[in-house]
Amino acid sequence: MRVHVADHPLVTHKLTVLRDRTTPSPTFRALAEELVTLLAYEATREVRVEPVEIETPVAKTTGLAISDPKPLIVPILRAGLGMLEGMVRLIPSAEVGFLGMVRNEDTLEPAIYAERLPKDLSNRQCFVLDPMLATGGSLLAAIEYLFDRGAVGVTAVCLLAAPEGLAAVEAATKDRDVTIVLGALDEKLNEVGYIVPGLGDAGDRLYGTLPAE
Ligand code: PRP
Ligand code: URA
């Protein structure tokens, strides 16, 4: 498994605003999109391309175009939806499939509650979007699901990860072509499975459903 942690002051600056508990949902949503566009640049480094002949106003030349089958972007509902626009802005020709997953907050086990993806993912490069990699259970279930459907490689873009979750995904995907691109690798998981320092519940902060204090 390849792991890339962004090391860029703009990413850290935007993450700092995102982490701040006083940042309101509209700002949180805008920043999540901006961050994914910055991370997508690294995440798409190995996207498959093929040579194409074109003619500039001056001369014939050979360029590169994204190959078929087109990459498949898979936001994990609900929080991953907040990263979709930022990603498709960078690869507008990609296709999009949806996986709905929820983590049981008592057992921390993930469950898939919705899916809308092409049935056959043979030969596809998939890009999973989920802001939080905590225990790693949700991401691992998504990765297994995509490989079971025939995907040849999975790149996950996450804003934050806990070292425990990253290690769990690595241990379970040893023989697979998996890349993880992170905005930051945080300190640890707390006793209830939240990333520390983290940013809280990403879905609630994106969509304004935080419980009253
Ligand atoms: C959050 C997050 C990840 C998952 C991470 O989703 O968006 O999908 O938890 O936790 P894990 O690594 O321990 O599995 P959540 O289940 O809260 O659903 P939501 O996106 O609908 O809020
Ligand atoms: N899900 C979140 O949204 N945040 C965490 O810190 C852990 C799981």
Coordinates of N, CA, C and O in Angstrom, one line a residue, residues 22-202:
T22 N -15.6 26.3 15.7 CA -16.5 27.4 15.4 C -16.7 27.6 13.9 O -17.5 28.5 13.5
T23 N -16.1 26.8 13.1 CA -16.2 27.0 11.6 C -17.6 26.5 11.2 O -18.0 25.3 11.5
P24 N -18.5 27.3 10.6 CA -19.8 26.9 10.3 C -19.9 26.0 9.1 O -19.0 26.0 8.2
S25 N -21.0 25.3 8.9 CA -21.2 24.3 7.8 C -20.9 24.9 6.4 O -20.2 24.2 5.6
P26 N -21.4 26.1 6.0 CA -21.1 26.5 4.7 C -19.6 26.7 4.4 O -19.1 26.3 3.3
T27 N -18.8 27.2 5.4 CA -17.4 27.3 5.2 C -16.7 25.9 5.2 O -15.8 25.7 4.4
F28 N -17.2 25.1 6.1 CA -16.7 23.7 6.1 C -16.9 23.0 4.8 O -15.9 22.4 4.3
R29 N -18.0 23.2 4.2 CA -18.3 22.5 2.9 C -17.3 23.1 1.8 O -16.8 22.3 1.0
A30 N -17.2 24.4 1.8 CA -16.3 25.0 0.8 C -14.9 24.6 0.9 O -14.2 24.2 -0.1
L31 N -14.4 24.5 2.2 CA -13.0 24.1 2.4 C -12.8 22.6 2.1 O -11.8 22.2 1.6
A32 N -13.8 21.7 2.4 CA -13.7 20.3 2.0 C -13.5 20.1 0.5 O -12.6 19.4 0.1
E33 N -14.2 20.9 -0.2 CA -14.1 20.9 -1.7 C -12.7 21.3 -2.2 O -12.1 20.7 -3.0
E34 N -12.3 22.5 -1.6 CA -11.0 23.0 -2.0 C -9.9 22.0 -1.6 O -8.9 21.8 -2.4
L35 N -10.0 21.4 -0.5 CA -8.9 20.5 0.0 C -8.9 19.3 -0.9 O -7.8 18.8 -1.3
V36 N -10.0 18.7 -1.3 CA -10.0 17.5 -2.2 C -9.4 17.8 -3.5 O -8.6 17.0 -4.1
T37 N -9.6 19.0 -4.0 CA -9.0 19.4 -5.3 C -7.4 19.4 -5.2 O -6.7 18.9 -6.0
L38 N -7.0 19.9 -4.0 CA -5.5 19.9 -3.8 C -5.0 18.5 -3.7 O -3.9 18.2 -4.3
L39 N -5.7 17.6 -3.0 CA -5.2 16.3 -2.8 C -5.4 15.4 -4.0 O -4.6 14.5 -4.3
A40 N -6.4 15.8 -4.8 CA -6.7 15.0 -6.1 C -5.5 15.1 -7.0 O -5.2 14.1 -7.8
Y41 N -4.8 16.2 -7.0 CA -3.6 16.3 -7.9 C -2.6 15.2 -7.6 O -2.1 14.5 -8.6
E42 N -2.4 14.8 -6.3 CA -1.5 13.7 -6.0 C -2.2 12.4 -6.3 O -1.5 11.4 -6.8
A43 N -3.5 12.3 -5.9 CA -4.2 11.1 -6.0 C -4.2 10.5 -7.5 O -4.3 9.3 -7.7
T44 N -4.2 11.5 -8.4 CA -4.4 11.1 -9.8 C -3.0 10.9 -10.5 O -3.0 10.8 -11.8
R45 N -1.9 10.9 -9.8 CA -0.6 10.8 -10.4 C -0.5 9.6 -11.3 O 0.2 9.6 -12.3
E46 N -1.1 8.5 -10.9 CA -1.0 7.2 -11.7 C -2.2 6.9 -12.6 O -2.4 5.8 -13.0
V47 N -3.0 8.0 -12.8 CA -4.2 7.7 -13.6 C -3.7 7.3 -15.0 O -2.7 7.7 -15.6
R48 N -4.5 6.3 -15.6 CA -4.0 5.7 -16.9 C -4.3 6.7 -18.0 O -5.4 7.2 -18.1
V49 N -3.3 6.8 -18.8 CA -3.4 7.7 -20.0 C -3.0 7.0 -21.2 O -2.2 6.0 -21.1
E50 N -3.3 7.5 -22.4 CA -2.8 6.9 -23.7 C -2.5 8.1 -24.6 O -3.0 9.2 -24.5
P51 N -1.6 7.8 -25.6 CA -1.1 8.8 -26.5 C -2.3 9.2 -27.4 O -3.0 8.4 -27.9
V52 N -2.4 10.5 -27.7 CA -3.3 11.0 -28.8 C -2.6 12.0 -29.7 O -1.8 12.8 -29.2
E53 N -3.0 11.8 -31.0 CA -2.4 12.7 -32.0 C -3.3 14.0 -32.0 O -4.5 13.9 -32.2
I54 N -2.7 15.2 -31.9 CA -3.5 16.4 -32.1 C -2.7 17.4 -33.0 O -1.5 17.1 -33.3
E55 N -3.4 18.4 -33.4 CA -2.7 19.4 -34.2 C -2.9 20.7 -33.5 O -4.0 21.2 -33.2
T56 N -1.8 21.3 -33.1 CA -1.9 22.7 -32.5 C -2.0 23.7 -33.7 O -1.8 23.3 -34.9
P57 N -2.2 25.0 -33.5 CA -2.1 25.9 -34.6 C -0.8 25.9 -35.3 O -0.7 26.4 -36.4
V58 N 0.2 25.3 -34.7 CA 1.6 25.4 -35.3 C 2.1 24.1 -35.8 O 2.7 24.1 -36.9
A59 N 1.7 23.0 -35.2 CA 2.3 21.7 -35.6 C 1.5 20.5 -35.1 O 0.7 20.6 -34.2
K60 N 1.8 19.3 -35.8 CA 1.2 18.1 -35.2 C 2.0 17.7 -34.1 O 3.2 17.9 -34.0
T61 N 1.3 17.1 -33.0 CA 2.1 16.6 -31.9 C 1.4 15.4 -31.2 O 0.2 15.2 -31.6
T62 N 2.0 14.8 -30.3 CA 1.4 13.7 -29.6 C 1.2 14.1 -28.1 O 2.2 14.5 -27.5
G63 N 0.0 14.1 -27.7 CA -0.3 14.4 -26.3 C -0.8 13.2 -25.5 O -0.6 12.0 -26.0
L64 N -1.4 13.4 -24.4 CA -1.9 12.3 -23.6 C -3.4 12.5 -23.2 O -3.7 13.7 -23.0
A65 N -4.2 11.5 -23.2 CA -5.6 11.6 -22.8 C -5.9 10.5 -21.8 O -5.3 9.4 -21.9
I66 N -6.8 10.8 -20.9 CA -7.2 9.7 -20.0 C -7.8 8.6 -20.7 O -8.7 8.7 -21.6
S67 N -7.4 7.3 -20.4 CA -7.8 6.1 -21.2 C -9.2 5.7 -20.8 O -9.7 6.0 -19.7
D68 N -9.8 4.8 -21.6 CA -11.0 4.0 -21.3 C -10.5 2.7 -20.7 O -9.5 2.2 -21.1
P69 N -11.3 2.0 -19.7 CA -12.4 2.6 -19.1 C -12.1 3.8 -18.2 O -11.0 3.8 -17.6
K70 N -12.9 4.8 -18.2 CA -12.7 6.0 -17.4 C -12.6 5.7 -16.0 O -13.2 4.7 -15.5
P71 N -11.8 6.5 -15.2 CA -11.7 6.3 -13.8 C -13.1 6.4 -13.1 O -14.0 7.1 -13.7
L72 N -13.3 5.6 -12.0 CA -14.6 5.7 -11.3 C -14.4 6.4 -10.0 O -13.6 5.9 -9.2
I73 N -15.1 7.5 -9.7 CA -15.0 8.2 -8.5 C -16.2 7.6 -7.6 O -17.3 7.6 -8.0
V74 N -15.8 7.3 -6.3 CA -16.8 6.7 -5.4 C -16.9 7.4 -4.1 O -16.1 7.1 -3.2
P75 N -17.8 8.4 -4.0 CA -17.9 9.1 -2.7 C -18.7 8.1 -1.7 O -19.6 7.5 -2.1
I76 N -18.2 8.0 -0.5 CA -18.9 7.2 0.5 C -19.9 8.2 1.2 O -19.5 9.1 1.9
L77 N -21.1 7.9 1.0 CA -22.2 8.7 1.7 C -22.1 8.4 3.2 O -21.8 7.3 3.6
R78 N -22.4 9.4 4.0 CA -22.8 10.7 3.5 C -21.6 11.7 3.4 O -21.6 12.5 2.5
A79 N -20.6 11.6 4.3 CA -19.6 12.7 4.3 C -18.8 12.8 3.0 O -18.4 13.9 2.7
G80 N -18.6 11.6 2.3 CA -17.8 11.7 1.1 C -18.4 12.5 0.0 O -17.7 13.0 -0.9
L81 N -19.7 12.7 0.1 CA -20.4 13.5 -0.9 C -19.9 15.0 -0.9 O -19.8 15.6 -1.9
G82 N -19.4 15.4 0.3 CA -18.9 16.8 0.4 C -17.5 16.9 -0.3 O -17.0 18.0 -0.4
M83 N -17.0 15.8 -0.8 CA -15.7 15.9 -1.5 C -15.9 15.7 -3.0 O -14.9 15.8 -3.8
L84 N -17.1 15.4 -3.5 CA -17.3 15.0 -4.9 C -17.0 16.1 -5.9 O -16.3 15.9 -6.9
E85 N -17.6 17.3 -5.6 CA -17.4 18.4 -6.6 C -16.0 18.7 -6.8 O -15.5 19.0 -7.9
G86 N -15.2 18.7 -5.7 CA -13.8 19.1 -5.8 C -13.0 18.1 -6.6 O -12.1 18.4 -7.3
M87 N -13.5 16.8 -6.6 CA -12.8 15.8 -7.4 C -13.2 15.8 -8.9 O -12.3 15.8 -9.7
V88 N -14.5 15.9 -9.1 CA -14.9 15.9 -10.5 C -14.5 17.2 -11.3 O -14.3 17.2 -12.5
R89 N -14.2 18.2 -10.5 CA -13.7 19.4 -11.2 C -12.3 19.1 -11.8 O -12.0 19.7 -12.9
L90 N -11.6 18.3 -11.2 CA -10.2 18.0 -11.7 C -10.3 16.9 -12.8 O -9.5 17.0 -13.7
I91 N -11.2 15.9 -12.7 CA -11.3 14.9 -13.8 C -12.8 14.9 -14.2 O -13.5 13.9 -13.9
P92 N -13.2 15.8 -15.0 CA -14.6 15.9 -15.4 C -15.1 14.7 -16.2 O -16.3 14.4 -16.3
S93 N -14.1 14.0 -16.9 CA -14.5 12.8 -17.7 C -14.7 11.6 -16.9 O -15.1 10.5 -17.4
A94 N -14.4 11.6 -15.6 CA -14.6 10.4 -14.8 C -16.1 10.0 -14.6 O -16.9 10.9 -14.7
E95 N -16.3 8.8 -14.3 CA -17.7 8.4 -14.0 C -17.8 8.4 -12.5 O -16.8 8.4 -11.8
V96 N -19.0 8.4 -12.0 CA -19.3 8.5 -10.5 C -20.2 7.4 -10.1 O -21.2 7.1 -10.7
G97 N -19.8 6.6 -9.1 CA -20.7 5.6 -8.5 C -20.8 5.9 -7.0 O -19.9 6.6 -6.4
F98 N -21.9 5.5 -6.3 CA -22.1 5.8 -5.0 C -22.2 4.6 -4.0 O -22.8 3.6 -4.4
L99 N -21.6 4.8 -2.9 CA -21.7 3.7 -1.8 C -22.2 4.4 -0.6 O -21.5 5.4 -0.1
G100 N -23.3 3.9 0.0 CA -23.7 4.5 1.3 C -23.3 3.6 2.4 O -23.6 2.4 2.4
M101 N -22.5 4.2 3.3 CA -22.0 3.3 4.5 C -22.2 4.1 5.7 O -22.1 5.3 5.8
V102 N -22.5 3.3 6.8 CA -22.6 4.0 8.1 C -21.9 3.1 9.2 O -22.0 1.9 9.1
R103 N -21.2 3.8 10.0 CA -20.5 3.1 11.1 C -21.4 3.0 12.3 O -22.0 4.0 12.7
N104 N -21.6 1.8 12.9 CA -22.4 1.7 14.1 C -21.5 2.3 15.2 O -20.4 1.8 15.5
E105 N -22.1 3.3 15.9 CA -21.2 4.1 16.8 C -21.0 3.3 18.1 O -20.2 3.7 18.9
D106 N -21.7 2.2 18.3 CA -21.4 1.4 19.5 C -20.4 0.3 19.2 O -19.4 0.2 20.0
T107 N -20.5 -0.4 18.1 CA -19.6 -1.5 17.8 C -18.4 -1.0 16.9 O -17.4 -1.7 16.7
L108 N -18.6 0.2 16.3 CA -17.7 0.8 15.3 C -17.6 -0.1 14.0 O -16.7 0.1 13.2
E109 N -18.5 -1.0 13.8 CA -18.6 -1.8 12.6 C -19.3 -1.1 11.5 O -20.3 -0.5 11.7
P110 N -18.7 -1.1 10.2 CA -19.4 -0.4 9.1 C -20.5 -1.3 8.5 O -20.4 -2.5 8.5
A111 N -21.5 -0.7 7.9 CA -22.5 -1.4 7.1 C -22.8 -0.6 5.9 O -22.8 0.6 5.9
I112 N -23.0 -1.4 4.8 CA -23.4 -0.7 3.5 C -24.9 -0.7 3.4 O -25.5 -1.7 3.6
Y113 N -25.4 0.5 3.2 CA -26.9 0.7 3.2 C -27.4 1.1 1.8 O -28.6 1.1 1.6
A114 N -26.5 1.4 0.9 CA -26.9 1.8 -0.4 C -25.7 1.6 -1.4 O -24.6 1.8 -1.0
E115 N -26.1 1.3 -2.6 CA -25.0 1.2 -3.6 C -25.6 1.5 -5.0 O -26.7 1.1 -5.3
R116 N -24.9 2.3 -5.8 CA -25.3 2.6 -7.1 C -24.0 2.8 -7.9 O -23.5 3.9 -8.1
L117 N -23.6 1.6 -8.4 CA -22.3 1.6 -9.1 C -22.4 0.7 -10.4 O -23.3 -0.2 -10.3
P118 N -21.6 0.8 -11.4 CA -21.6 -0.1 -12.5 C -21.4 -1.5 -11.9 O -20.5 -1.7 -10.9
K119 N -22.1 -2.6 -12.4 CA -21.9 -3.9 -11.8 C -20.5 -4.5 -12.0 O -19.9 -5.0 -11.1
D120 N -20.0 -4.3 -13.2 CA -18.7 -4.8 -13.6 C -17.7 -3.7 -13.6 O -17.7 -2.8 -14.4
L121 N -16.7 -3.8 -12.7 CA -15.7 -2.8 -12.6 C -14.4 -3.3 -13.1 O -13.3 -2.8 -12.7
S122 N -14.4 -4.4 -14.0 CA -13.2 -4.9 -14.5 C -12.3 -3.9 -15.1 O -12.8 -3.0 -15.9
N123 N -11.1 -3.9 -14.7 CA -10.1 -3.0 -15.3 C -10.2 -1.6 -14.9 O -9.6 -0.7 -15.5
R124 N -11.0 -1.3 -13.9 CA -11.3 0.1 -13.5 C -10.3 0.6 -12.4 O -10.0 -0.2 -11.5
Q125 N -9.9 1.8 -12.6 CA -9.2 2.5 -11.5 C -10.3 3.2 -10.7 O -11.1 4.0 -11.3
C126 N -10.4 3.0 -9.4 CA -11.4 3.6 -8.5 C -10.8 4.6 -7.6 O -9.7 4.4 -7.0
F127 N -11.5 5.7 -7.4 CA -11.0 6.8 -6.5 C -12.1 6.9 -5.4 O -13.2 7.5 -5.7
V128 N -11.8 6.4 -4.2 CA -12.8 6.5 -3.1 C -12.6 7.8 -2.3 O -11.5 8.2 -2.0
L129 N -13.7 8.5 -2.1 CA -13.7 9.7 -1.3 C -14.3 9.6 0.0 O -15.5 9.2 0.1
D130 N -13.6 9.8 1.1 CA -14.2 9.8 2.5 C -13.3 10.6 3.3 O -12.1 10.4 3.4
P131 N -13.9 11.7 4.0 CA -13.0 12.6 4.7 C -12.3 11.9 5.9 O -11.2 12.3 6.2
M132 N -12.9 10.9 6.5 CA -12.3 10.4 7.7 C -11.9 8.9 7.6 O -12.8 8.1 7.3
L133 N -10.7 8.6 8.0 CA -10.2 7.2 8.1 C -9.9 7.0 9.6 O -8.9 7.4 10.0
A134 N -10.9 6.5 10.3 CA -10.7 6.4 11.8 C -10.2 5.0 12.2 O -9.0 4.7 12.2
T135 N -11.2 4.0 12.4 CA -10.7 2.6 12.7 C -10.3 2.0 11.3 O -9.6 1.0 11.3
G136 N -10.7 2.6 10.2 CA -10.4 2.0 8.9 C -11.5 1.0 8.4 O -11.4 0.6 7.3
G137 N -12.4 0.7 9.3 CA -13.4 -0.3 8.9 C -14.2 0.1 7.7 O -14.4 -0.8 6.8
S138 N -14.7 1.3 7.6 CA -15.5 1.7 6.5 C -14.7 1.7 5.2 O -15.2 1.2 4.2
L139 N -13.5 2.3 5.2 CA -12.7 2.3 4.0 C -12.3 0.9 3.6 O -12.4 0.6 2.4
L140 N -12.0 0.0 4.5 CA -11.7 -1.4 4.2 C -12.8 -2.1 3.5 O -12.7 -2.8 2.5
A141 N -14.0 -1.9 4.1 CA -15.2 -2.5 3.5 C -15.5 -2.0 2.1 O -15.8 -2.7 1.1
A142 N -15.2 -0.7 1.8 CA -15.4 -0.1 0.5 C -14.4 -0.7 -0.5 O -14.7 -1.0 -1.6
I143 N -13.1 -0.8 0.0 CA -12.0 -1.3 -0.9 C -12.3 -2.7 -1.3 O -12.2 -3.1 -2.4
E144 N -12.8 -3.5 -0.3 CA -13.1 -5.0 -0.6 C -14.2 -5.1 -1.6 O -14.2 -5.9 -2.5
Y145 N -15.2 -4.2 -1.4 CA -16.4 -4.2 -2.3 C -16.0 -3.9 -3.7 O -16.4 -4.6 -4.6
L146 N -15.1 -2.9 -3.9 CA -14.7 -2.6 -5.2 C -13.8 -3.6 -5.9 O -14.0 -3.9 -7.1
F147 N -12.9 -4.2 -5.1 CA -12.1 -5.3 -5.7 C -12.9 -6.5 -6.0 O -12.7 -7.2 -7.1
D148 N -13.9 -6.8 -5.2 CA -14.8 -7.9 -5.5 C -15.6 -7.7 -6.8 O -15.9 -8.7 -7.5
R149 N -15.8 -6.5 -7.1 CA -16.5 -6.2 -8.4 C -15.6 -6.1 -9.6 O -16.0 -5.8 -10.7
G150 N -14.3 -6.3 -9.4 CA -13.3 -6.3 -10.5 C -12.3 -5.2 -10.6 O -11.5 -5.1 -11.6
A151 N -12.4 -4.2 -9.7 CA -11.5 -3.1 -9.8 C -10.1 -3.5 -9.8 O -9.7 -4.5 -9.2
V152 N -9.2 -2.8 -10.5 CA -7.8 -3.2 -10.6 C -6.9 -2.4 -9.6 O -5.8 -2.8 -9.2
G153 N -7.4 -1.3 -9.2 CA -6.7 -0.4 -8.2 C -7.6 0.5 -7.5 O -8.6 0.9 -8.1
V154 N -7.3 0.8 -6.3 CA -8.2 1.7 -5.5 C -7.3 2.8 -4.9 O -6.3 2.5 -4.2
T155 N -7.6 4.0 -5.1 CA -6.9 5.2 -4.5 C -8.0 5.8 -3.6 O -9.1 6.2 -4.1
A156 N -7.7 6.0 -2.3 CA -8.6 6.6 -1.4 C -8.1 8.0 -1.1 O -6.9 8.2 -0.8
V157 N -9.0 9.0 -1.1 CA -8.6 10.4 -0.7 C -9.3 10.7 0.6 O -10.5 10.6 0.6
C158 N -8.6 10.9 1.7 CA -9.1 11.2 3.0 C -8.5 12.5 3.5 O -7.3 12.7 3.3
L159 N -9.3 13.3 4.2 CA -8.8 14.5 4.7 C -7.9 14.2 6.0 O -6.8 14.8 6.1
L160 N -8.4 13.3 6.8 CA -7.7 13.0 8.1 C -7.7 11.5 8.3 O -8.7 10.8 7.9
A161 N -6.6 11.0 8.9 CA -6.6 9.5 9.3 C -6.0 9.4 10.6 O -5.2 10.2 11.1
A162 N -6.3 8.3 11.3 CA -5.7 7.9 12.6 C -4.6 6.8 12.2 O -4.9 6.0 11.4
P163 N -3.5 6.8 12.9 CA -2.5 5.8 12.6 C -3.0 4.4 12.8 O -2.7 3.5 12.0
E164 N -3.9 4.2 13.7 CA -4.4 2.8 14.0 C -5.2 2.3 12.8 O -5.1 1.2 12.4
G165 N -6.1 3.2 12.2 CA -6.9 2.8 11.1 C -6.1 2.6 9.8 O -6.3 1.7 9.0
L166 N -5.1 3.5 9.6 CA -4.2 3.3 8.5 C -3.5 2.0 8.5 O -3.4 1.3 7.5
A167 N -3.0 1.6 9.7 CA -2.3 0.3 9.9 C -3.2 -0.8 9.6 O -2.8 -1.8 9.0
A168 N -4.5 -0.7 10.0 CA -5.5 -1.8 9.8 C -5.7 -2.0 8.3 O -5.8 -3.1 7.8
V169 N -5.9 -0.9 7.6 CA -6.1 -1.0 6.1 C -4.9 -1.6 5.5 O -5.0 -2.5 4.6
E170 N -3.7 -1.2 5.9 CA -2.5 -1.7 5.3 C -2.4 -3.2 5.5 O -2.1 -4.0 4.6
A171 N -2.7 -3.6 6.7 CA -2.5 -5.1 7.0 C -3.5 -5.9 6.2 O -3.2 -7.1 5.9
A172 N -4.6 -5.4 5.9 CA -5.7 -6.2 5.2 C -5.6 -6.1 3.7 O -6.4 -6.7 3.0
T173 N -4.8 -5.2 3.2 CA -4.8 -5.0 1.7 C -3.4 -5.3 1.1 O -3.1 -4.8 0.1
K174 N -2.7 -6.2 1.8 CA -1.2 -6.4 1.4 C -1.0 -6.7 -0.1 O -0.1 -6.1 -0.7
D175 N -1.8 -7.6 -0.7 CA -1.6 -8.0 -2.1 C -2.3 -7.1 -3.1 O -2.3 -7.5 -4.3
R176 N -2.9 -6.0 -2.6 CA -3.7 -5.2 -3.5 C -3.0 -3.9 -3.9 O -2.2 -3.4 -3.2
D177 N -3.5 -3.4 -5.1 CA -3.0 -2.1 -5.5 C -3.8 -1.0 -4.9 O -4.9 -0.6 -5.4
V178 N -3.3 -0.6 -3.7 CA -4.1 0.4 -2.9 C -3.2 1.6 -2.6 O -2.0 1.4 -2.2
T179 N -3.7 2.8 -2.8 CA -3.0 4.1 -2.5 C -3.9 4.9 -1.6 O -5.1 5.0 -1.8
I180 N -3.3 5.5 -0.6 CA -4.1 6.4 0.3 C -3.4 7.8 0.3 O -2.2 7.9 0.6
V181 N -4.2 8.8 0.0 CA -3.7 10.1 0.0 C -4.4 10.9 1.1 O -5.7 10.9 1.1
L182 N -3.6 11.5 2.0 CA -4.2 12.1 3.2 C -3.8 13.6 3.3 O -2.7 14.0 2.9
G183 N -4.8 14.4 3.8 CA -4.5 15.7 4.1 C -3.5 15.8 5.3 O -2.6 16.6 5.4
A184 N -3.8 14.9 6.3 CA -2.9 14.9 7.5 C -3.1 13.5 8.2 O -4.2 12.9 8.1
L185 N -2.0 13.1 8.8 CA -2.1 11.9 9.7 C -2.1 12.3 11.1 O -1.1 12.9 11.6
D186 N -3.2 12.1 11.8 CA -3.4 12.7 13.1 C -2.7 11.8 14.2 O -2.0 10.8 13.8
E187 N -2.9 12.1 15.5 CA -2.2 11.5 16.6 C -2.7 10.1 16.9 O -1.9 9.2 17.1
K188 N -4.0 10.0 17.1 CA -4.5 8.7 17.6 C -6.1 8.6 17.4 O -6.7 9.6 17.1
L189 N -6.6 7.5 17.8 CA -8.1 7.3 18.0 C -8.4 7.5 19.5 O -7.6 7.0 20.3
N190 N -9.5 8.1 19.8 CA -9.8 8.1 21.2 C -10.7 6.9 21.6 O -10.9 6.0 20.7
E191 N -11.1 6.8 22.8 CA -11.8 5.6 23.3 C -13.2 5.3 22.6 O -13.7 4.2 22.7
V192 N -13.7 6.3 22.0 CA -15.0 6.1 21.3 C -14.8 6.1 19.7 O -15.7 6.2 19.0
G193 N -13.5 5.9 19.3 CA -13.3 5.8 17.9 C -13.2 7.0 17.1 O -13.4 7.0 15.8
Y194 N -13.0 8.2 17.7 CA -12.9 9.4 17.0 C -11.4 9.8 16.8 O -10.6 9.5 17.7
I195 N -11.1 10.5 15.7 CA -9.7 10.9 15.4 C -9.4 12.0 16.3 O -10.2 13.0 16.4
V196 N -8.2 12.0 16.9 CA -7.7 13.1 17.8 C -6.4 13.7 17.1 O -5.5 12.9 16.8
P197 N -6.3 15.0 17.0 CA -7.3 16.0 17.3 C -8.5 16.0 16.4 O -9.6 16.4 16.8
G198 N -8.4 15.6 15.2 CA -9.5 15.4 14.3 C -10.3 16.7 14.0 O -9.8 17.8 14.1
L199 N -11.6 16.5 13.7 CA -12.5 17.6 13.4 C -13.9 17.3 13.9 O -14.8 18.1 13.6
G200 N -14.0 16.2 14.6 CA -15.4 15.8 15.0 C -16.1 14.9 14.0 O -15.4 14.2 13.3
D201 N -17.4 15.0 14.0 CA -18.1 14.1 13.0 C -18.2 14.9 11.7 O -18.9 15.9 11.6
A202 N -17.5 14.4 10.7 CA -17.5 15.1 9.4 C -18.8 15.3 8.8 O -19.2 16.4 8.3

